[in-house]
């Protein structure tokens, strides 16, 4: 399906319509007022790229770039966008788009009605990933030719420099990220903004609302410091109203084009939302949150007296804030500027003022980036900064969301940081209170340590909550969440970044180099987590991913690599590689990193476990005695035969639900055509999970989970009930998962106590 109306979409259609499109469909179906529209699907984009024959040229440009070279990244982005904008769109797709647009015009009773055209990116393996603010939005597009032109621009915006950077940083494969385009009747807003249905920094149950004059773009892009309101959701009490000086707004000129204009002098400091409007918004926020069952980040608009919701998505960055951060700034110098705390934590460093995108290169690791407003283009430089300060913008603008996701302390909306702060002077910022202090904090070490642990909830759970780590660079951030260890260290990425196929090291007689490459990278993770346990997973190398590595030419071309030569079955065919891995871990143990355990992937028979252990013993590293030795349960056969594995001897088990789901349901996890049949919650998958957990518990073997299901709170709740011993999640899900685990554990205790009283 290339074009679909909102009415025919719901929240499970992320793979088709992207997060934005699926949510607009869901809201429409739930009866929440949303301006009407349709989605040009991710499949339409794929169809266009295939028919135009440009996939290979785009991917080869991407293969070559160094994302930290800002200028080279921008040049590559321009080249790719040009290829896309200059390629023809298949005629049948053009006809579909015209037909749906004309039908929309008829529905709203306007010729060439104004629409907003918004990008909605989606990742094939991880449709729920957030790509907020990285692709373009175009407002006031009218007429079918223009609509088609801007849809193509949206497709091109999948390759904006900031989007390429974000995907590389977060390990998304470019070829597996698609873009859907939302075409929606424009709301000609008099006032608009965003609403978080809980406080995004603390999770507190208040509606946090930001609003400004005109179209919502002013707030979302950070062009304006909006009014900030807080409403207690329990009793609709308005607990905070901060009115700011709103200098600019987006409005329509006589041609219906949106333009940025100055707010009339008498309106600049006028309050945007009345008490009644705040309550109406809060009520709508409660309805949306109840409908989705989780806190939401929404965009709203008032057109005359009518309230519309333009967008809703789950809040991706909810974390708990340690109360100690409150006191960390008490011994600091004078306050130089004040703003809004956009991303909690403390940071010290040298001020670098960036007034133009060309100046991004001057930000070096650890600097404090000070700029007029934070925009998504700045993400590569933000990543290097230890803290961010802006003149404008609100706590809910996209760049603020990104700084929270990157875990970098940030103060926005200071009004005058770029003119007040001095280039190269030392400052310390408190991203919770929204303050910038003079000087580098005496207690910098301590302050930074606090900044690193902002995501760490002061919640103690018996069930351990661990992190999945793929890139050594991500280890520190993962460790700073306070995670109880690494429940899955994927080796594949480590090899992919080395660029050389492990088989080539062996063929060239360079075993020692292979051992060092593995050991050096694993050490970074083991160091960040020491003494917490890190489970190193031996190589699970699918042939299609390793083919591109130097020396990968000989990889077999398999019909279905997911069912092919990967995991422990492959390693037992290539024992030289497996032995190098064991030697690398042994070497690290000898250096004192005794926190590293070994885990084998994708086993289908206990015989494989026996053989792997024998190879480990052969290099003088005794499983169970010298090193913890465990396995993943990813194939139904392993779940069914778990007793036999336990008899062979095993220290721990980890459920790989990504594979367990695909093999139980016969649904290729990489195939979008069957994506809707993929569900970890299918009763058959859940039965295998429950059985494995219970059998392990009976035998006293630790059982964990490291598949994506371990990052989904409502599934985690069930796993705790089954008696799982640890859960390993994505870094950004850890705070949420920890809360869920704590709640589930308390429920078990409470239920037991109530039973005793009966
Ligand atoms: C899994 O299969 O659930 C898993 C964690 O392994 P991967 O996603 O690397 O296949
Ligand atoms: Mg797997």
XYZ file of C-alpha atoms and ligand atoms in Angstrom:
769
model
C 0.000 0.000 0.000
C 1.561 3.245 -1.105
C -0.972 5.796 0.162
C -3.294 5.314 3.169
C -5.836 7.613 4.885
C -5.513 8.349 8.626
C -8.823 6.550 9.194
C -7.264 3.320 7.970
C -4.173 3.426 10.161
C -3.528 2.674 13.802
C -0.575 2.674 16.162
C 0.636 -0.742 15.054
C 1.255 0.625 11.556
C 4.606 2.264 12.391
C 6.369 0.092 9.807
C 4.062 1.518 7.124
C 3.341 5.058 8.248
C 6.210 5.886 10.625
C 5.558 6.902 14.237
C 3.898 10.182 13.320
C 1.571 8.713 10.689
C 0.609 5.715 12.820
C -0.192 7.974 15.750
C -2.320 10.329 13.680
C -4.234 7.267 12.503
C -4.621 6.027 16.071
C -5.819 9.433 17.303
C -8.283 9.707 14.416
C -9.649 6.271 15.214
C -9.885 7.170 18.938
C -12.089 10.171 18.107
C -9.541 12.828 19.188
C -9.821 15.951 16.959
C -7.066 15.770 14.382
C -6.980 17.677 11.063
C -7.653 15.110 8.293
C -5.016 13.686 5.975
C -3.190 10.695 4.538
C 0.211 9.048 4.582
C 2.512 8.268 1.667
C 3.938 5.075 3.141
C 7.470 3.839 3.811
C 6.809 1.249 1.105
C 6.154 4.079 -1.381
C 9.599 5.511 -0.559
C 11.169 2.077 -1.005
C 9.323 1.654 -4.321
C 10.603 5.046 -5.493
C 14.215 4.260 -4.508
C 14.051 0.835 -6.191
C 12.427 2.065 -9.394
C 14.814 5.024 -9.625
C 17.716 2.562 -9.144
C 19.590 4.866 -6.760
C 20.001 2.689 -3.657
C 23.544 1.617 -4.474
C 24.872 5.076 -5.267
C 23.370 6.490 -2.050
C 24.739 3.671 0.109
C 28.217 3.917 -1.395
C 28.406 7.625 -0.533
C 27.377 6.789 3.030
C 29.973 4.028 3.311
C 32.769 6.500 2.741
C 32.040 9.271 5.218
C 33.518 10.072 8.592
C 30.576 11.439 10.534
C 32.740 13.467 12.863
C 34.082 15.523 9.981
C 31.238 18.064 9.928
C 32.085 19.494 6.529
C 32.482 16.127 4.771
C 29.215 14.982 6.333
C 27.394 18.021 5.017
C 28.855 17.574 1.519
C 27.774 13.902 1.410
C 24.312 14.882 2.574
C 23.983 17.487 -0.196
C 25.109 14.996 -2.837
C 22.580 12.353 -1.767
C 19.702 14.851 -1.518
C 20.470 16.023 -5.043
C 20.312 12.455 -6.388
C 16.902 11.957 -4.774
C 15.425 15.274 -5.833
C 16.507 14.713 -9.420
C 15.158 11.155 -9.772
C 11.744 10.497 -11.357
C 8.825 9.210 -9.278
C 6.981 6.180 -10.747
C 3.866 7.315 -12.618
C 1.413 5.078 -10.719
C 2.628 6.526 -7.422
C 2.164 10.066 -8.735
C -1.420 9.192 -9.702
C -2.186 7.758 -6.264
C -0.907 10.874 -4.510
C -2.937 13.182 -6.764
C -6.082 11.113 -6.170
C -5.780 11.177 -2.370
C -4.961 14.882 -2.281
C -7.949 15.746 -4.476
C -10.175 13.614 -2.280
C -8.916 15.523 0.790
C -9.703 18.838 -0.928
C -13.241 17.642 -1.597
C -13.657 16.486 1.999
C -12.725 19.880 3.475
C -14.580 21.753 0.715
C -11.569 23.769 -0.536
C -9.775 23.711 -3.878
C -6.017 23.259 -3.522
C -6.341 23.178 0.253
C -3.251 24.028 2.314
C -1.509 21.011 3.780
C 1.427 20.389 6.076
C 3.869 17.800 4.779
C 5.801 16.043 7.489
C 8.422 13.329 7.446
C 8.001 10.250 9.586
C 11.034 7.968 9.616
C 10.870 4.356 10.696
C 13.525 1.718 11.314
C 12.902 -1.713 9.970
C 14.190 -3.637 12.988
C 13.121 -1.099 15.551
C 10.050 0.759 14.348
C 9.570 2.410 17.709
C 12.925 4.227 17.562
C 12.725 7.991 17.859
C 13.981 10.089 14.948
C 12.416 13.264 16.308
C 13.297 16.433 14.488
C 15.773 15.040 12.032
C 13.728 15.248 8.886
C 11.937 18.151 7.337
C 8.441 19.535 7.649
C 6.905 21.815 5.033
C 3.927 24.008 5.793
C 1.267 25.588 3.608
C 1.828 23.391 0.606
C -1.035 23.619 -1.864
C -1.941 22.054 -5.214
C -1.054 18.504 -6.259
C 2.161 19.392 -8.092
C 3.529 21.165 -5.064
C 2.426 18.326 -2.782
C 4.429 15.855 -4.902
C 7.462 18.130 -4.989
C 7.542 18.413 -1.196
C 6.981 14.713 -0.633
C 10.167 14.182 -2.604
C 11.933 16.775 -0.448
C 10.826 14.854 2.634
C 12.340 11.679 1.191
C 15.569 13.571 0.576
C 15.541 14.844 4.150
C 16.137 11.289 5.351
C 19.716 12.139 4.390
C 20.092 15.455 6.192
C 23.526 15.555 7.826
C 21.991 15.455 11.308
C 19.883 12.388 10.397
C 22.895 10.506 9.007
C 24.838 11.381 12.133
C 22.066 10.266 14.474
C 21.688 6.906 12.725
C 25.436 6.241 12.826
C 25.596 7.235 16.477
C 22.703 5.005 17.397
C 23.708 2.117 15.214
C 20.827 2.183 12.797
C 21.663 0.784 9.401
C 20.950 3.477 6.807
C 19.499 0.961 4.385
C 17.006 -0.222 6.973
C 15.569 3.165 7.843
C 12.649 4.269 5.697
C 10.565 7.381 5.536
C 6.815 7.806 5.376
C 5.339 11.217 4.573
C 2.298 12.622 6.341
C 0.100 14.981 4.313
C -2.319 16.782 6.593
C -4.761 19.688 6.321
C -3.066 22.758 7.837
C -4.384 23.946 11.142
C -4.212 27.727 10.807
C -3.306 28.158 14.416
C -3.746 31.358 16.372
C -1.726 29.817 19.146
C 0.055 26.513 19.339
C 2.701 24.526 21.127
C 3.546 21.266 22.764
C 2.333 19.359 25.791
C 4.031 16.575 27.702
C 1.471 14.574 29.630
C 4.025 14.111 32.447
C 7.108 16.134 33.353
C 9.661 14.748 30.860
C 12.606 15.213 33.199
C 11.126 13.790 36.387
C 8.129 11.695 35.326
C 5.899 13.680 37.734
C 2.173 13.470 36.862
C 1.693 17.023 35.653
C 0.814 18.358 32.227
C 3.783 20.433 31.061
C 2.547 22.809 28.393
C 4.463 25.256 26.216
C 2.637 27.679 23.990
C 3.293 30.647 21.790
C 1.526 32.767 19.168
C 0.853 31.537 15.629
C 1.829 28.164 14.207
C 3.498 25.548 16.380
C 6.719 25.588 14.370
C 7.980 28.497 16.465
C 7.946 26.341 19.603
C 9.001 23.055 18.019
C 11.978 24.557 16.187
C 13.111 26.490 19.238
C 12.798 29.855 17.488
C 10.954 31.282 20.444
C 11.033 30.918 24.194
C 7.411 29.946 24.781
C 5.194 30.445 27.806
C 5.540 27.537 30.150
C 2.601 26.166 32.156
C 2.213 23.302 34.559
C -1.105 21.785 35.518
C -1.613 19.191 38.242
C -3.450 16.375 36.504
C -5.175 15.153 39.678
C -7.293 18.253 40.247
C -6.588 20.460 37.204
C -4.933 23.001 39.486
C -2.663 25.377 37.553
C 0.589 25.193 39.503
C 2.889 27.289 37.389
C 2.557 29.990 34.758
C 5.771 31.469 33.305
C 5.147 34.125 30.696
C 8.057 34.826 28.400
C 8.951 37.455 25.913
C 7.817 35.876 22.645
C 9.669 37.755 19.950
C 8.740 35.854 16.777
C 5.873 33.837 15.390
C 4.998 31.973 12.214
C 1.925 33.182 10.420
C 0.429 33.192 6.917
C 1.140 35.977 4.485
C -1.429 36.995 1.839
C -0.427 34.024 -0.397
C -0.995 31.568 2.430
C 2.752 30.969 2.808
C 4.026 30.673 6.345
C 6.454 33.400 7.294
C 8.394 34.248 10.407
C 7.370 37.674 11.659
C 7.861 39.744 14.775
C 5.154 39.366 17.384
C 3.312 42.725 17.730
C 4.819 44.650 20.626
C 1.668 44.517 22.781
C 1.387 40.730 22.425
C 5.000 39.799 23.191
C 4.585 39.549 26.932
C 0.907 38.660 26.881
C -0.128 35.314 28.345
C -0.979 32.856 25.536
C -3.304 30.361 27.229
C -6.211 31.151 29.548
C -7.036 28.984 32.559
C -9.947 27.411 30.656
C -7.772 26.587 27.670
C -5.117 25.034 29.936
C -7.744 22.809 31.513
C -9.165 21.831 28.123
C -5.638 20.892 26.999
C -4.892 18.973 30.196
C -8.128 16.996 29.828
C -7.173 16.143 26.273
C -3.700 15.128 27.480
C -5.287 12.771 30.031
C -7.472 11.215 27.317
C -4.482 10.699 25.037
C -2.333 9.204 27.820
C -5.167 6.898 28.902
C -5.711 5.836 25.310
C -2.048 4.936 24.777
C -1.443 3.709 28.303
C 1.781 5.703 28.626
C 3.021 9.315 28.957
C 2.900 11.183 25.667
C 4.567 14.107 23.967
C 2.015 15.995 21.880
C 1.719 19.016 19.573
C -1.488 21.035 19.794
C -3.055 24.086 18.167
C -6.007 26.370 18.828
C -7.665 27.655 15.672
C -10.238 30.205 16.818
C -11.745 28.297 19.767
C -11.157 24.847 18.358
C -8.443 22.703 19.880
C -6.652 20.231 17.596
C -3.985 17.689 18.291
C -1.384 17.611 15.533
C 0.845 14.889 16.816
C 1.357 12.471 19.713
C 4.240 10.151 20.469
C 5.462 8.355 23.579
C 8.039 10.245 25.622
C 11.330 8.481 24.838
C 13.547 9.959 27.488
C 11.796 9.528 30.800
C 14.352 9.075 33.528
C 14.512 9.516 37.251
C 16.561 12.301 38.624
C 18.677 11.727 41.655
C 17.837 14.192 44.320
C 21.528 14.801 45.033
C 21.701 16.873 41.869
C 19.740 19.459 43.837
C 22.668 20.113 46.096
C 25.501 19.691 43.664
C 25.472 23.353 42.699
C 25.375 24.782 46.211
C 29.146 25.421 46.391
C 29.450 27.111 43.019
C 30.231 30.728 42.056
C 27.944 33.497 40.823
C 25.046 32.737 38.539
C 25.887 34.221 35.135
C 22.697 33.367 33.273
C 19.389 31.695 34.054
C 17.148 29.650 31.804
C 15.091 26.484 31.801
C 16.557 23.165 32.815
C 16.144 21.078 29.644
C 18.328 18.077 30.379
C 19.343 17.392 33.975
C 22.919 16.997 35.199
C 25.965 19.144 35.977
C 28.711 19.993 33.508
C 31.835 22.162 33.586
C 33.922 23.326 30.663
C 35.086 26.146 28.428
C 32.479 28.336 26.738
C 32.394 28.134 22.922
C 29.908 30.471 21.327
C 28.439 29.179 18.069
C 26.505 31.736 16.047
C 26.716 29.939 12.728
C 26.626 26.316 11.640
C 30.088 26.802 10.071
C 31.521 27.294 13.538
C 30.560 23.849 14.804
C 34.079 22.540 14.329
C 35.377 24.706 17.150
C 33.511 22.597 19.708
C 36.018 20.155 21.117
C 35.358 17.333 23.553
C 34.218 18.667 26.899
C 33.415 22.240 25.818
C 30.214 24.002 26.780
C 28.367 24.881 23.584
C 26.576 28.212 23.785
C 24.277 29.155 20.942
C 21.256 31.264 20.090
C 19.024 28.285 19.767
C 19.602 24.570 19.666
C 18.636 23.006 16.355
C 18.906 19.415 15.174
C 21.707 20.375 12.736
C 23.936 20.854 15.714
C 23.723 17.283 16.957
C 27.206 16.222 15.789
C 28.782 19.088 17.744
C 26.394 18.666 20.687
C 27.677 15.122 20.979
C 31.185 16.443 21.648
C 30.031 19.075 24.129
C 29.810 18.367 27.851
C 26.973 20.852 28.226
C 24.703 23.049 26.127
C 23.312 26.521 26.763
C 20.950 28.422 24.455
C 19.410 31.886 24.320
C 16.085 30.642 23.033
C 14.009 27.469 22.874
C 11.844 25.622 25.352
C 12.308 22.401 27.275
C 10.243 20.537 24.736
C 11.861 21.659 21.474
C 13.362 18.867 19.426
C 16.954 19.726 20.170
C 16.218 19.623 23.912
C 14.771 16.156 23.445
C 17.943 15.130 21.643
C 20.179 16.522 24.373
C 18.240 14.465 26.919
C 18.624 11.429 24.702
C 22.362 12.048 24.424
C 22.426 12.508 28.197
C 24.096 15.923 27.952
C 23.130 18.568 30.543
C 21.370 21.460 28.837
C 19.961 24.873 29.770
C 17.706 26.567 27.215
C 15.848 29.850 26.918
C 18.398 31.971 28.835
C 17.682 35.036 26.678
C 21.249 36.315 26.573
C 23.845 33.560 27.076
C 25.560 34.259 23.730
C 26.152 37.879 24.680
C 26.686 37.474 28.430
C 29.046 34.502 28.530
C 32.635 35.032 27.489
C 34.322 32.879 24.865
C 36.818 30.433 26.451
C 35.786 31.286 30.022
C 35.150 28.388 32.381
C 31.555 27.791 33.501
C 29.493 25.142 35.220
C 25.918 24.486 34.312
C 23.093 22.852 36.191
C 20.770 21.338 33.627
C 18.088 20.644 36.169
C 17.694 24.078 37.681
C 18.520 25.882 34.460
C 21.511 27.849 35.859
C 24.972 28.678 34.539
C 27.623 29.467 37.170
C 30.935 31.255 36.884
C 34.035 29.053 36.901
C 34.844 25.406 36.677
C 33.372 23.670 39.686
C 35.874 22.728 42.404
C 33.869 19.590 42.770
C 33.861 19.005 39.050
C 34.699 15.321 39.326
C 31.812 14.868 41.665
C 29.529 17.085 39.612
C 30.245 15.207 36.423
C 29.729 11.928 38.208
C 26.320 13.157 39.289
C 25.607 14.214 35.723
C 26.450 10.739 34.612
C 23.979 9.163 36.954
C 20.963 11.337 36.304
C 19.168 8.418 34.731
C 19.891 6.199 37.703
C 16.806 5.828 39.796
C 17.369 5.425 43.496
C 15.318 2.271 43.220
C 16.685 -0.983 44.483
C 15.327 -4.072 42.780
C 16.102 -7.690 43.520
C 15.715 -8.543 39.851
C 18.788 -6.975 38.277
C 18.350 -4.439 35.508
C 21.247 -4.531 33.047
C 22.172 -2.886 29.771
C 22.669 -4.157 26.233
C 25.828 -2.707 24.687
C 26.972 -2.963 21.089
C 29.494 -0.151 20.675
C 32.330 0.296 23.173
C 31.765 4.091 22.923
C 28.296 3.623 24.358
C 29.505 1.743 27.434
C 30.120 4.728 29.647
C 26.683 6.157 29.067
C 25.127 2.755 29.695
C 27.147 2.321 32.893
C 26.082 5.769 34.085
C 22.455 4.639 34.202
C 23.455 2.579 37.214
C 22.672 -0.628 35.307
C 23.623 -3.773 37.202
C 25.908 -4.988 34.417
C 25.907 -5.768 30.706
C 23.483 -8.578 29.908
C 24.539 -8.637 26.266
C 27.746 -7.368 24.691
C 27.279 -7.897 20.966
C 30.624 -8.672 19.333
C 29.443 -8.197 15.762
C 29.593 -4.385 15.842
C 33.023 -4.494 17.311
C 34.183 -6.535 14.311
C 32.197 -4.447 11.847
C 33.895 -1.282 13.063
C 37.342 -2.887 12.751
C 36.460 -3.221 9.047
C 38.279 -6.546 8.698
C 36.647 -9.945 8.544
C 37.795 -12.132 11.467
C 38.482 -14.919 8.976
C 41.022 -12.655 7.230
C 43.041 -12.191 10.431
C 43.252 -15.970 10.666
C 44.026 -16.465 6.941
C 46.858 -13.902 7.209
C 48.272 -15.616 10.287
C 47.403 -12.637 12.455
C 45.630 -14.382 15.335
C 47.346 -12.134 17.861
C 45.955 -9.040 16.159
C 42.461 -10.510 16.224
C 42.820 -11.314 19.933
C 44.043 -7.759 20.633
C 41.252 -6.143 18.582
C 38.650 -8.040 20.580
C 40.386 -7.604 23.931
C 40.983 -3.855 23.497
C 37.351 -3.167 22.649
C 35.864 -5.452 25.293
C 38.165 -3.914 27.896
C 36.511 -0.518 27.368
C 33.159 -2.024 28.323
C 34.533 -4.141 31.153
C 36.257 -1.062 32.536
C 33.141 1.103 32.439
C 31.164 -1.516 34.340
C 33.807 -3.006 36.622
C 33.089 -4.835 38.953
C 29.587 -5.340 37.566
C 29.303 -8.413 35.317
C 29.620 -8.127 31.543
C 28.425 -11.035 29.413
C 30.491 -11.201 26.257
C 28.533 -12.921 23.513
C 30.681 -14.847 21.062
C 30.386 -13.825 17.449
C 26.957 -14.217 15.858
C 28.011 -13.272 12.345
C 25.318 -13.356 9.689
C 26.862 -13.828 6.243
C 25.009 -10.889 4.668
C 26.423 -8.414 7.196
C 29.981 -9.679 7.098
C 30.211 -9.792 3.338
C 31.154 -6.108 3.121
C 34.160 -6.424 5.413
C 37.672 -6.570 4.045
C 38.179 -10.288 3.429
C 34.425 -10.915 3.439
C 34.246 -11.683 -0.310
C 34.113 -15.398 0.358
C 31.037 -15.253 2.562
C 28.445 -17.660 1.093
C 25.369 -16.098 -0.544
C 22.546 -17.582 1.503
C 18.833 -17.594 0.664
C 17.927 -16.706 4.201
C 20.890 -15.636 6.324
C 18.644 -15.485 9.387
C 18.259 -19.274 9.133
C 21.783 -19.764 7.959
C 25.415 -19.915 8.941
C 25.573 -17.784 12.067
C 25.862 -18.130 15.841
C 27.574 -21.007 17.574
C 26.940 -23.418 14.675
C 29.174 -21.253 12.486
C 31.799 -20.786 15.184
C 32.092 -24.527 15.699
C 32.803 -24.793 11.963
C 35.453 -22.069 12.362
C 36.948 -22.941 15.760
C 40.057 -20.788 15.161
C 37.943 -17.639 15.482
C 36.108 -18.894 18.554
C 39.402 -19.800 20.213
C 40.747 -16.291 19.554
C 37.669 -14.904 21.291
C 38.206 -17.164 24.300
C 41.876 -16.158 24.364
C 40.897 -12.473 24.330
C 38.608 -12.947 27.342
C 41.255 -15.015 29.105
C 43.781 -12.236 28.528
C 41.400 -9.708 30.075
C 40.779 -11.968 33.083
C 44.523 -12.129 33.576
C 44.567 -8.309 33.571
C 42.007 -8.350 36.398
C 38.769 -8.033 34.454
C 37.267 -11.066 36.085
C 33.822 -9.521 35.693
C 33.551 -10.815 32.102
C 31.470 -13.909 31.397
C 31.067 -15.780 28.108
C 27.731 -16.433 26.414
C 27.165 -18.476 23.266
C 24.449 -17.507 20.769
C 21.895 -19.399 18.740
C 22.355 -22.899 20.034
C 20.060 -25.680 18.852
C 21.479 -28.650 20.749
C 23.273 -29.313 24.054
C 26.045 -30.954 22.036
C 27.050 -27.475 20.778
C 27.364 -26.241 24.363
C 29.575 -29.223 25.186
C 31.830 -28.567 22.182
C 32.132 -24.842 22.895
C 33.097 -25.531 26.497
C 35.666 -28.098 25.345
C 37.301 -25.513 23.062
C 37.446 -23.044 25.936
C 39.125 -25.646 28.175
C 41.527 -26.438 25.350
C 43.045 -22.939 25.529
C 43.502 -23.326 29.285
C 40.451 -21.360 30.376
C 38.122 -23.603 32.363
C 34.381 -22.836 32.030
C 32.597 -22.388 35.405
C 35.916 -22.493 37.266
C 37.867 -19.706 35.555
C 34.979 -17.975 33.832
C 31.177 -17.883 33.965
C 29.880 -19.680 30.911
C 26.304 -19.245 29.691
C 24.125 -19.431 26.637
C 21.350 -17.630 24.860
C 17.979 -19.243 24.334
C 16.983 -18.089 20.872
C 15.824 -21.260 19.133
C 12.660 -23.029 20.326
C 14.681 -26.280 20.445
C 16.874 -24.766 23.159
C 13.869 -23.597 25.172
C 12.267 -27.029 24.921
C 15.482 -28.859 25.806
C 16.636 -26.489 28.525
C 16.827 -29.359 31.070
C 19.388 -31.129 28.881
C 21.503 -27.993 28.625
C 21.383 -27.578 32.378
C 22.655 -31.152 32.722
C 25.658 -30.314 30.499
C 26.374 -27.477 32.933
C 25.685 -23.813 32.554
C 26.066 -20.707 34.747
C 23.381 -18.579 33.141
C 20.843 -18.331 30.366
C 19.669 -15.268 28.474
C 16.505 -15.180 26.389
C 17.122 -13.753 22.933
C 13.538 -12.987 22.132
C 14.329 -11.298 18.831
C 15.343 -14.619 17.362
C 13.099 -16.762 19.557
C 10.095 -14.894 18.181
C 11.139 -15.200 14.554
C 11.890 -18.904 14.841
C 8.750 -19.737 16.817
C 6.439 -17.891 14.461
C 8.333 -18.435 11.179
C 8.522 -14.682 10.711
C 11.799 -13.311 9.338
C 12.580 -10.373 11.612
C 14.190 -8.502 8.712
C 11.288 -8.871 6.312
C 8.843 -5.972 6.334
C 6.209 -7.935 4.422
C 5.592 -10.159 7.424
C 6.389 -7.587 10.101
C 2.793 -7.414 11.251
C 2.926 -11.097 12.198
C 5.937 -10.555 14.461
C 4.995 -10.405 18.125
C 6.970 -11.400 21.210
C 3.661 -11.546 23.022
C 2.314 -14.367 20.872
C 1.154 -17.006 23.404
C 3.543 -19.601 21.963
C 6.557 -17.301 22.449
C 5.425 -16.332 25.938
C 4.999 -20.037 26.832
C 8.575 -20.794 25.780
C 9.820 -17.804 27.753
C 7.875 -18.781 30.870
C 8.986 -22.386 30.624
C 12.666 -21.412 30.310
C 12.495 -19.021 33.260
C 10.733 -21.532 35.513
C 13.022 -24.430 34.601
C 16.105 -22.287 35.248
C 14.706 -21.100 38.572
C 14.035 -24.703 39.640
C 17.625 -25.650 38.786
C 19.140 -22.556 40.408
C 20.489 -21.266 37.071
C 20.330 -17.499 36.512
C 17.942 -16.534 33.742
C 17.958 -13.190 31.970
C 16.576 -11.611 28.825
C 18.419 -9.449 26.300
C 16.016 -9.354 23.341
C 13.988 -6.228 22.636
C 11.116 -7.601 24.758
C 13.319 -6.819 27.768
C 12.959 -3.114 26.972
C 9.161 -3.225 26.883
C 7.791 -2.485 30.354
C 4.507 -4.404 30.151
C 6.322 -7.553 28.998
C 8.966 -7.102 31.687
C 6.195 -7.051 34.290
C 5.210 -10.592 33.251
C 8.827 -11.795 33.240
C 9.226 -10.673 36.853
C 6.096 -12.629 37.758
C 7.601 -15.694 36.070
C 10.704 -15.293 38.261
C 13.366 -13.948 35.890
C 16.652 -13.075 37.644
C 17.716 -10.146 35.475
C 16.527 -8.042 32.561
C 18.895 -6.441 30.061
C 17.493 -3.414 28.232
C 18.497 -0.675 25.822
C 20.136 2.213 27.654
C 17.264 4.617 27.112
C 14.731 2.124 28.481
C 16.604 1.294 31.681
C 14.950 3.870 33.947
C 11.484 2.815 32.835
C 12.255 -0.868 33.075
C 13.691 -0.430 36.541
C 10.503 1.238 37.701
C 8.394 -1.519 36.182
C 10.512 -4.172 37.846
C 10.221 -2.450 41.227
C 6.464 -2.150 40.898
C 6.085 -5.777 39.814
C 8.224 -6.969 42.730
C 6.213 -4.917 45.214
C 2.981 -6.273 43.782
C 4.204 -9.831 44.335
C 5.044 -9.044 47.971
C 1.742 -7.248 48.505
C -0.305 -10.020 46.932
C 1.436 -12.586 49.121
C 0.797 -10.493 52.251
C -2.868 -10.054 51.360
C -3.239 -13.793 50.789
C -1.852 -14.469 54.253
C -4.429 -12.094 55.751
C -7.363 -13.814 54.012
C 17.980 -11.787 20.245
O 17.927 -12.597 19.325
O 16.999 -11.491 20.948
C 19.234 -11.099 20.534
C 19.363 -10.327 21.601
O 20.252 -11.256 19.633
P 20.366 -10.414 18.269
O 19.308 -9.364 18.275
O 21.739 -9.876 18.245
O 20.108 -11.485 17.245
Mg 19.773 -13.205 18.406
